[in-house]
C-alpha cells in the first residue's frame, strides 16, 4: 500500500511517499481501507520531533520510521482474530494514535464508530481529533455551564472551529472567537460565535473585556502561546478557567502560578493521548461527535482536499496559517 512516512525528524522534505506492507489487525482490531484521512497541526509537531524532545515530556514513544495520521474514514475489510466479524463491510470513522496517512490502517475497535453508508467521508475525516480535543476541554478539563462565556483562540482552525460549535450547543452565553484574518473571523461567526476579534492586534484583551461588560470570560481555550499566552490573564474573569491545549507560537514566557490566587482562577492543560487511560470518556466523546454530525448540528469544514502524495503541501498550508477549517487527504493518489 502507499503511505506517507518519515525516517528522520525535520522540515516538510522528510515526508516520503512510499510503498509499505499493509498492516495486520491484531486482537480485536479492525483493518480499514481508508477513503479519507484527516490532517492535524499535531502531525506537524510530530514530524518536527517536538514531541520527541525530553523537555516536552510528552510523546516520547515516537519511533522512526513513522506514519503519522490521527484520524480517518474508511471501510472495514478485515478484523483481528478476536474481532467482531459483523463489522466487515461497515463504513467507520476512527480516532487513531498513528498510521492514518496510508491506504490501509489498523484501528482499535473501541476507537471506531460506524457512520451511515452515504455519509460524507471527507467531512467526517476532519472531525475525530479536533472534535475530541474540543469536546474534552469543555466536558472534562472543565465543565462549561450554560450561560458562561468562552474565548476560543485560533477559532478558524480545526480544533477552534469545532469548539465554537460545541460550546454553542452546550449553551454558552457568549462565544468570543479569535483569529488572524478577516476570512477566519467571518468563518467563526458563521459557525455561531457571537464576537470575533483579531488577536494580532496588541489591544485584543480590551475587545474581550468590552464584549463581557468588563468582566472577562469564564473560560479560555488557549492554543497559541507566545505573546498571546500572557495577555489571556488581562481578560479572564474572576473564577475563570484557562485551558492550555497547544502552543502554535511557542510556549511564551514563564508563568508565575501564584498570580492565579487573587481572582481564584484556574489553569489546566490537556493532551489527548493521555486519555487512553479513560476509554469510556473517549467513547462518549466519539459518540457525541458522530451523533451530532449525523443530526446536522455539528460540521467540520474542509477547505483543502489533497492527494495523500501531497501531504507536504497540506503541512505547508497549515504552517502558513492559510487553512480555514481543516485539511483532508485522498489516499487513492
Ligand atoms: N493538546 C492536545 O491534545 C491537542 C490535540 C489537537 C490539537 N492540539 C493543538 O491545538 C492547536 C490547534 O490545532 P488545529 O489542528 O486546530 O490546528 P489548525 O487547524 O492549524 O489551527 C490552528 C490555528 O492557530 C492559529 N495560529 C496562530 N499562530 C500560528 C502559527 N504560528 N502557526 C500556525 N497556526 C497559528 C491559526 O489561526 P490564525 O491564522 O487565525 O492565527 C490556525 O488557524 C495546535 O497547537 C495543536 O498542536 C493539541
GROMACS .gro file of C-alpha atoms and ligand atoms in nm:
model
  381
    1UNK     CA    1   0.000   0.000   0.000
    2UNK     CA    2   0.101   0.366  -0.038
    3UNK     CA    3   0.177   0.573   0.271
    4UNK     CA    4   0.346   0.892   0.381
    5UNK     CA    5   0.630   0.813   0.615
    6UNK     CA    6   0.927   0.996   0.771
    7UNK     CA    7   1.255   0.837   0.883
    8UNK     CA    8   1.404   1.146   1.046
    9UNK     CA    9   1.251   1.450   1.219
   10UNK     CA   10   1.260   1.776   1.032
   11UNK     CA   11   1.102   2.002   0.772
   12UNK     CA   12   0.839   1.904   0.517
   13UNK     CA   13   1.104   1.744   0.295
   14UNK     CA   14   1.137   1.448   0.537
   15UNK     CA   15   0.791   1.328   0.430
   16UNK     CA   16   0.827   1.041   0.179
   17UNK     CA   17   0.554   0.885  -0.036
   18UNK     CA   18   0.645   0.516  -0.009
   19UNK     CA   19   0.522   0.161  -0.068
   20UNK     CA   20   0.492  -0.029   0.262
   21UNK     CA   21   0.334  -0.353   0.377
   22UNK     CA   22  -0.034  -0.348   0.466
   23UNK     CA   23  -0.073  -0.365   0.848
   24UNK     CA   24  -0.221  -0.680   1.005
   25UNK     CA   25  -0.506  -0.644   1.255
   26UNK     CA   26  -0.421  -0.789   1.598
   27UNK     CA   27  -0.660  -0.900   1.876
   28UNK     CA   28  -0.998  -0.729   1.810
   29UNK     CA   29  -0.851  -0.454   1.592
   30UNK     CA   30  -1.006  -0.364   1.257
   31UNK     CA   31  -0.831  -0.334   0.921
   32UNK     CA   32  -0.973  -0.032   0.741
   33UNK     CA   33  -0.935   0.063   0.376
   34UNK     CA   34  -0.905   0.440   0.410
   35UNK     CA   35  -1.117   0.667   0.190
   36UNK     CA   36  -1.032   0.996   0.363
   37UNK     CA   37  -0.752   1.082   0.606
   38UNK     CA   38  -0.759   1.395   0.823
   39UNK     CA   39  -0.455   1.616   0.884
   40UNK     CA   40  -0.384   1.780   1.220
   41UNK     CA   41  -0.145   2.056   1.327
   42UNK     CA   42  -0.020   1.795   1.576
   43UNK     CA   43   0.116   1.592   1.279
   44UNK     CA   44   0.348   1.882   1.202
   45UNK     CA   45   0.478   1.893   1.560
   46UNK     CA   46   0.532   1.517   1.542
   47UNK     CA   47   0.719   1.547   1.210
   48UNK     CA   48   0.941   1.821   1.356
   49UNK     CA   49   1.031   1.599   1.651
   50UNK     CA   50   0.896   1.850   1.902
   51UNK     CA   51   0.711   1.575   2.085
   52UNK     CA   52   1.020   1.358   2.098
   53UNK     CA   53   1.238   1.607   2.287
   54UNK     CA   54   1.295   1.531   2.654
   55UNK     CA   55   1.193   1.883   2.759
   56UNK     CA   56   0.843   1.839   2.619
   57UNK     CA   57   0.783   1.534   2.840
   58UNK     CA   58   0.510   1.412   2.607
   59UNK     CA   59   0.501   1.171   2.320
   60UNK     CA   60   0.849   1.032   2.373
   61UNK     CA   61   0.732   0.698   2.235
   62UNK     CA   62   0.769   0.816   1.874
   63UNK     CA   63   0.987   0.563   1.690
   64UNK     CA   64   1.114   0.602   1.334
   65UNK     CA   65   1.021   0.541   1.063
   66UNK     CA   66   0.673   0.668   1.141
   67UNK     CA   67   0.345   0.705   0.956
   68UNK     CA   68   0.151   0.995   1.111
   69UNK     CA   69  -0.222   1.047   1.087
   70UNK     CA   70  -0.465   1.060   1.379
   71UNK     CA   71  -0.800   1.016   1.209
   72UNK     CA   72  -0.957   0.851   0.910
   73UNK     CA   73  -1.276   0.730   0.749
   74UNK     CA   74  -1.295   0.407   0.554
   75UNK     CA   75  -1.445   0.063   0.510
   76UNK     CA   76  -1.370  -0.229   0.740
   77UNK     CA   77  -1.213  -0.503   0.524
   78UNK     CA   78  -1.095  -0.746   0.796
   79UNK     CA   79  -1.080  -0.792   1.174
   80UNK     CA   80  -0.821  -0.945   1.407
   81UNK     CA   81  -0.857  -1.300   1.545
   82UNK     CA   82  -1.082  -1.181   1.831
   83UNK     CA   83  -1.260  -0.918   1.624
   84UNK     CA   84  -1.630  -0.870   1.554
   85UNK     CA   85  -1.678  -1.009   1.201
   86UNK     CA   86  -2.013  -0.833   1.164
   87UNK     CA   87  -1.819  -0.508   1.125
   88UNK     CA   88  -1.666  -0.619   0.793
   89UNK     CA   89  -1.813  -0.404   0.516
   90UNK     CA   90  -1.918  -0.125   0.757
   91UNK     CA   91  -1.820   0.235   0.698
   92UNK     CA   92  -1.642   0.379   1.002
   93UNK     CA   93  -1.471   0.687   1.141
   94UNK     CA   94  -1.167   0.623   1.364
   95UNK     CA   95  -0.958   0.811   1.616
   96UNK     CA   96  -0.602   0.679   1.577
   97UNK     CA   97  -0.272   0.718   1.760
   98UNK     CA   98  -0.081   0.696   1.427
   99UNK     CA   99  -0.094   0.543   1.079
  100UNK     CA  100  -0.372   0.742   0.912
  101UNK     CA  101  -0.155   0.874   0.626
  102UNK     CA  102  -0.195   0.547   0.435
  103UNK     CA  103  -0.428   0.344   0.215
  104UNK     CA  104  -0.495   0.094   0.496
  105UNK     CA  105  -0.478   0.135   0.874
  106UNK     CA  106  -0.549  -0.085   1.174
  107UNK     CA  107  -0.766   0.069   1.443
  108UNK     CA  108  -0.880  -0.019   1.791
  109UNK     CA  109  -1.240  -0.137   1.787
  110UNK     CA  110  -1.324   0.092   2.081
  111UNK     CA  111  -1.200   0.397   1.888
  112UNK     CA  112  -1.418   0.321   1.589
  113UNK     CA  113  -1.775   0.435   1.528
  114UNK     CA  114  -1.996   0.325   1.237
  115UNK     CA  115  -2.128   0.605   1.017
  116UNK     CA  116  -2.405   0.588   0.756
  117UNK     CA  117  -2.304   0.432   0.422
  118UNK     CA  118  -2.385   0.760   0.245
  119UNK     CA  119  -2.202   0.981   0.499
  120UNK     CA  120  -1.964   1.248   0.368
  121UNK     CA  121  -1.633   1.072   0.440
  122UNK     CA  122  -1.421   1.383   0.379
  123UNK     CA  123  -1.616   1.582   0.636
  124UNK     CA  124  -1.612   1.301   0.895
  125UNK     CA  125  -1.235   1.256   0.849
  126UNK     CA  126  -1.182   1.613   0.972
  127UNK     CA  127  -1.366   1.553   1.296
  128UNK     CA  128  -1.219   1.296   1.543
  129UNK     CA  129  -0.902   1.455   1.688
  130UNK     CA  130  -1.010   1.817   1.653
  131UNK     CA  131  -1.363   1.747   1.777
  132UNK     CA  132  -1.247   1.520   2.061
  133UNK     CA  133  -0.996   1.779   2.186
  134UNK     CA  134  -1.265   2.048   2.182
  135UNK     CA  135  -1.525   1.824   2.349
  136UNK     CA  136  -1.285   1.709   2.623
  137UNK     CA  137  -1.181   2.064   2.705
  138UNK     CA  138  -1.541   2.169   2.764
  139UNK     CA  139  -1.657   1.847   2.932
  140UNK     CA  140  -1.353   1.715   3.118
  141UNK     CA  141  -1.080   1.978   3.159
  142UNK     CA  142  -1.359   2.200   3.282
  143UNK     CA  143  -1.737   2.178   3.268
  144UNK     CA  144  -1.882   2.459   3.065
  145UNK     CA  145  -2.208   2.569   3.227
  146UNK     CA  146  -2.498   2.716   3.030
  147UNK     CA  147  -2.470   3.093   3.013
  148UNK     CA  148  -2.093   3.104   3.065
  149UNK     CA  149  -1.870   3.297   2.828
  150UNK     CA  150  -1.581   3.135   2.636
  151UNK     CA  151  -1.286   3.276   2.444
  152UNK     CA  152  -1.170   3.035   2.173
  153UNK     CA  153  -0.831   3.110   2.021
  154UNK     CA  154  -0.749   3.005   1.665
  155UNK     CA  155  -1.122   2.968   1.605
  156UNK     CA  156  -1.076   2.946   1.228
  157UNK     CA  157  -0.868   2.627   1.265
  158UNK     CA  158  -0.964   2.263   1.314
  159UNK     CA  159  -1.000   2.243   1.694
  160UNK     CA  160  -1.118   2.603   1.729
  161UNK     CA  161  -1.398   2.569   1.475
  162UNK     CA  162  -1.527   2.255   1.644
  163UNK     CA  163  -1.502   2.422   1.987
  164UNK     CA  164  -1.715   2.718   1.872
  165UNK     CA  165  -1.995   2.483   1.765
  166UNK     CA  166  -1.971   2.256   2.071
  167UNK     CA  167  -1.965   2.549   2.314
  168UNK     CA  168  -2.275   2.696   2.149
  169UNK     CA  169  -2.459   2.363   2.155
  170UNK     CA  170  -2.376   2.331   2.527
  171UNK     CA  171  -2.549   2.664   2.590
  172UNK     CA  172  -2.255   2.902   2.617
  173UNK     CA  173  -2.380   3.255   2.686
  174UNK     CA  174  -2.117   3.429   2.475
  175UNK     CA  175  -1.858   3.278   2.243
  176UNK     CA  176  -1.569   3.508   2.156
  177UNK     CA  177  -1.360   3.377   1.867
  178UNK     CA  178  -1.008   3.496   1.790
  179UNK     CA  179  -0.840   3.463   1.451
  180UNK     CA  180  -0.572   3.637   1.249
  181UNK     CA  181  -0.762   3.702   0.926
  182UNK     CA  182  -1.093   3.854   0.826
  183UNK     CA  183  -1.185   3.532   0.642
  184UNK     CA  184  -1.130   3.315   0.950
  185UNK     CA  185  -1.320   3.558   1.173
  186UNK     CA  186  -1.615   3.554   0.931
  187UNK     CA  187  -1.599   3.173   0.930
  188UNK     CA  188  -1.609   3.161   1.313
  189UNK     CA  189  -1.911   3.394   1.317
  190UNK     CA  190  -2.083   3.173   1.058
  191UNK     CA  191  -2.040   2.878   1.296
  192UNK     CA  192  -2.218   3.061   1.576
  193UNK     CA  193  -1.954   3.271   1.751
  194UNK     CA  194  -2.107   3.592   1.890
  195UNK     CA  195  -1.799   3.811   1.859
  196UNK     CA  196  -1.480   3.772   1.655
  197UNK     CA  197  -1.159   3.952   1.746
  198UNK     CA  198  -0.821   3.996   1.580
  199UNK     CA  199  -0.555   3.869   1.821
  200UNK     CA  200  -0.278   4.005   1.603
  201UNK     CA  201  -0.376   4.348   1.741
  202UNK     CA  202  -0.192   4.405   2.072
  203UNK     CA  203  -0.506   4.552   2.232
  204UNK     CA  204  -0.721   4.240   2.176
  205UNK     CA  205  -0.784   4.178   2.553
  206UNK     CA  206  -0.973   4.513   2.563
  207UNK     CA  207  -1.204   4.380   2.290
  208UNK     CA  208  -1.279   4.076   2.508
  209UNK     CA  209  -1.342   4.298   2.812
  210UNK     CA  210  -1.572   4.520   2.603
  211UNK     CA  211  -1.773   4.215   2.491
  212UNK     CA  212  -1.815   4.098   2.852
  213UNK     CA  213  -1.909   4.428   3.021
  214UNK     CA  214  -1.558   4.450   3.167
  215UNK     CA  215  -1.582   4.115   3.350
  216UNK     CA  216  -1.367   3.899   3.122
  217UNK     CA  217  -1.455   3.550   3.001
  218UNK     CA  218  -1.527   3.249   3.223
  219UNK     CA  219  -1.329   3.003   3.008
  220UNK     CA  220  -1.034   3.047   2.771
  221UNK     CA  221  -0.927   2.773   2.530
  222UNK     CA  222  -0.561   2.866   2.471
  223UNK     CA  223  -0.355   2.714   2.189
  224UNK     CA  224  -0.136   2.997   2.069
  225UNK     CA  225   0.128   3.064   2.336
  226UNK     CA  226   0.394   3.321   2.255
  227UNK     CA  227   0.288   3.674   2.348
  228UNK     CA  228  -0.081   3.575   2.340
  229UNK     CA  229  -0.046   3.350   2.643
  230UNK     CA  230   0.032   3.625   2.895
  231UNK     CA  231  -0.238   3.856   2.763
  232UNK     CA  232  -0.509   3.599   2.835
  233UNK     CA  233  -0.493   3.696   3.202
  234UNK     CA  234  -0.596   4.054   3.122
  235UNK     CA  235  -0.938   3.924   3.019
  236UNK     CA  236  -1.001   3.608   3.226
  237UNK     CA  237  -1.288   3.659   3.473
  238UNK     CA  238  -1.277   3.603   3.848
  239UNK     CA  239  -1.321   3.224   3.896
  240UNK     CA  240  -1.218   3.190   3.528
  241UNK     CA  241  -1.053   2.877   3.387
  242UNK     CA  242  -0.777   2.881   3.126
  243UNK     CA  243  -0.721   2.552   2.942
  244UNK     CA  244  -0.394   2.513   2.754
  245UNK     CA  245  -0.407   2.278   2.458
  246UNK     CA  246  -0.132   2.396   2.225
  247UNK     CA  247   0.149   2.643   2.158
  248UNK     CA  248   0.141   2.721   1.787
  249UNK     CA  249   0.367   3.024   1.851
  250UNK     CA  250   0.587   2.858   2.115
  251UNK     CA  251   0.532   2.839   2.490
  252UNK     CA  252   0.579   3.208   2.580
  253UNK     CA  253   0.739   3.349   2.896
  254UNK     CA  254   0.740   3.151   3.222
  255UNK     CA  255   0.420   3.199   3.423
  256UNK     CA  256   0.403   3.272   3.796
  257UNK     CA  257   0.120   3.047   3.925
  258UNK     CA  258   0.059   3.246   4.245
  259UNK     CA  259  -0.098   3.522   4.042
  260UNK     CA  260  -0.400   3.292   3.997
  261UNK     CA  261  -0.477   3.332   4.370
  262UNK     CA  262  -0.604   3.687   4.372
  263UNK     CA  263  -0.901   3.614   4.143
  264UNK     CA  264  -0.945   3.243   4.227
  265UNK     CA  265  -0.861   3.143   3.872
  266UNK     CA  266  -0.762   2.800   3.743
  267UNK     CA  267  -0.520   2.699   3.473
  268UNK     CA  268  -0.509   2.346   3.337
  269UNK     CA  269  -0.361   2.159   3.041
  270UNK     CA  270  -0.482   1.881   2.816
  271UNK     CA  271  -0.301   1.625   2.600
  272UNK     CA  272  -0.525   1.386   2.408
  273UNK     CA  273  -0.305   1.070   2.415
  274UNK     CA  274  -0.319   1.072   2.796
  275UNK     CA  275  -0.692   0.999   2.766
  276UNK     CA  276  -0.601   0.643   2.664
  277UNK     CA  277  -0.643   0.591   3.039
  278UNK     CA  278  -1.009   0.699   3.014
  279UNK     CA  279  -1.151   0.486   2.730
  280UNK     CA  280  -1.513   0.533   2.841
  281UNK     CA  281  -1.477   0.911   2.814
  282UNK     CA  282  -1.328   0.882   2.463
  283UNK     CA  283  -1.615   0.654   2.364
  284UNK     CA  284  -1.869   0.905   2.497
  285UNK     CA  285  -1.695   1.186   2.309
  286UNK     CA  286  -1.681   0.989   1.980
  287UNK     CA  287  -2.050   0.904   2.011
  288UNK     CA  288  -2.136   1.268   2.078
  289UNK     CA  289  -1.936   1.387   1.776
  290UNK     CA  290  -2.079   1.129   1.536
  291UNK     CA  291  -2.440   1.168   1.660
  292UNK     CA  292  -2.424   1.547   1.641
  293UNK     CA  293  -2.269   1.535   1.294
  294UNK     CA  294  -2.525   1.285   1.162
  295UNK     CA  295  -2.802   1.502   1.310
  296UNK     CA  296  -2.659   1.802   1.124
  297UNK     CA  297  -2.579   2.001   1.442
  298UNK     CA  298  -2.201   1.982   1.402
  299UNK     CA  299  -2.000   2.022   1.085
  300UNK     CA  300  -1.629   2.002   1.021
  301UNK     CA  301  -1.540   2.246   0.746
  302UNK     CA  302  -1.290   2.102   0.496
  303UNK     CA  303  -1.146   2.374   0.275
  304UNK     CA  304  -0.848   2.178   0.140
  305UNK     CA  305  -0.871   1.824  -0.004
  306UNK     CA  306  -0.540   1.698  -0.142
  307UNK     CA  307  -0.396   1.368  -0.264
  308UNK     CA  308  -0.205   1.170   0.001
  309UNK     CA  309   0.110   1.215  -0.212
  310UNK     CA  310   0.079   1.594  -0.149
  311UNK     CA  311   0.087   1.572   0.232
  312UNK     CA  312   0.387   1.808   0.247
  313UNK     CA  313   0.170   2.070   0.075
  314UNK     CA  314  -0.103   2.011   0.334
  315UNK     CA  315   0.151   2.073   0.612
  316UNK     CA  316   0.275   2.389   0.438
  317UNK     CA  317  -0.075   2.535   0.419
  318UNK     CA  318  -0.134   2.472   0.791
  319UNK     CA  319   0.208   2.603   0.891
  320UNK     CA  320   0.147   2.921   0.693
  321UNK     CA  321  -0.198   2.970   0.853
  322UNK     CA  322  -0.370   2.954   0.515
  323UNK     CA  323  -0.636   2.696   0.602
  324UNK     CA  324  -0.989   2.790   0.704
  325UNK     CA  325  -1.123   2.486   0.887
  326UNK     CA  326  -0.940   2.162   0.807
  327UNK     CA  327  -0.736   1.964   0.554
  328UNK     CA  328  -0.818   1.609   0.439
  329UNK     CA  329  -0.611   1.373   0.221
  330UNK     CA  330  -0.733   1.141  -0.053
  331UNK     CA  331  -0.538   0.813  -0.016
  332UNK     CA  332  -0.605   0.699  -0.375
  333UNK     CA  333  -0.339   0.929  -0.521
  334LIG     N1  334  -0.345   1.904   2.346
  334LIG     C1  335  -0.386   1.818   2.255
  334LIG     O1  336  -0.408   1.701   2.282
  334LIG     C2  337  -0.409   1.870   2.117
  334LIG     C3  338  -0.489   1.799   2.025
  334LIG     C4  339  -0.511   1.855   1.898
  334LIG     C5  340  -0.451   1.977   1.867
  334LIG     N2  341  -0.370   2.038   1.957
  334LIG     C6  342  -0.308   2.167   1.927
  334LIG     O2  343  -0.413   2.259   1.906
  334LIG     C7  344  -0.369   2.360   1.820
  334LIG     C8  345  -0.470   2.374   1.707
  334LIG     O3  346  -0.471   2.253   1.631
  334LIG     P1  347  -0.553   2.250   1.496
  334LIG     O4  348  -0.546   2.113   1.443
  334LIG     O5  349  -0.684   2.316   1.517
  334LIG     O6  350  -0.462   2.345   1.405
  334LIG     P2  351  -0.500   2.439   1.283
  334LIG     O7  352  -0.621   2.388   1.216
  334LIG     O8  353  -0.375   2.460   1.209
  334LIG     O9  354  -0.543   2.574   1.356
  334LIG     C9  355  -0.451   2.642   1.436
  334LIG    C10  356  -0.479   2.791   1.430
  334LIG    O10  357  -0.378   2.853   1.507
  334LIG    C11  358  -0.356   2.981   1.456
  334LIG     N3  359  -0.214   3.017   1.462
  334LIG    C12  360  -0.166   3.121   1.530
  334LIG     N4  361  -0.034   3.129   1.519
  334LIG    C13  362   0.004   3.027   1.439
  334LIG    C14  363   0.130   2.984   1.390
  334LIG     N5  364   0.244   3.048   1.422
  334LIG     N6  365   0.133   2.877   1.311
  334LIG    C15  366   0.020   2.811   1.280
  334LIG     N7  367  -0.103   2.848   1.325
  334LIG    C16  368  -0.111   2.956   1.404
  334LIG    C17  369  -0.408   2.984   1.312
  334LIG    O11  370  -0.511   3.079   1.311
  334LIG     P3  371  -0.488   3.230   1.263
  334LIG    O12  372  -0.428   3.225   1.126
  334LIG    O13  373  -0.624   3.282   1.269
  334LIG    O14  374  -0.396   3.292   1.363
  334LIG    C18  375  -0.470   2.846   1.291
  334LIG    O15  376  -0.596   2.856   1.228
  334LIG    C19  377  -0.229   2.322   1.773
  334LIG    O16  378  -0.136   2.390   1.854
  334LIG    C20  379  -0.223   2.173   1.802
  334LIG    O17  380  -0.092   2.130   1.824
  334LIG    C21  381  -0.348   1.986   2.079
   0.00000   0.00000   0.00000
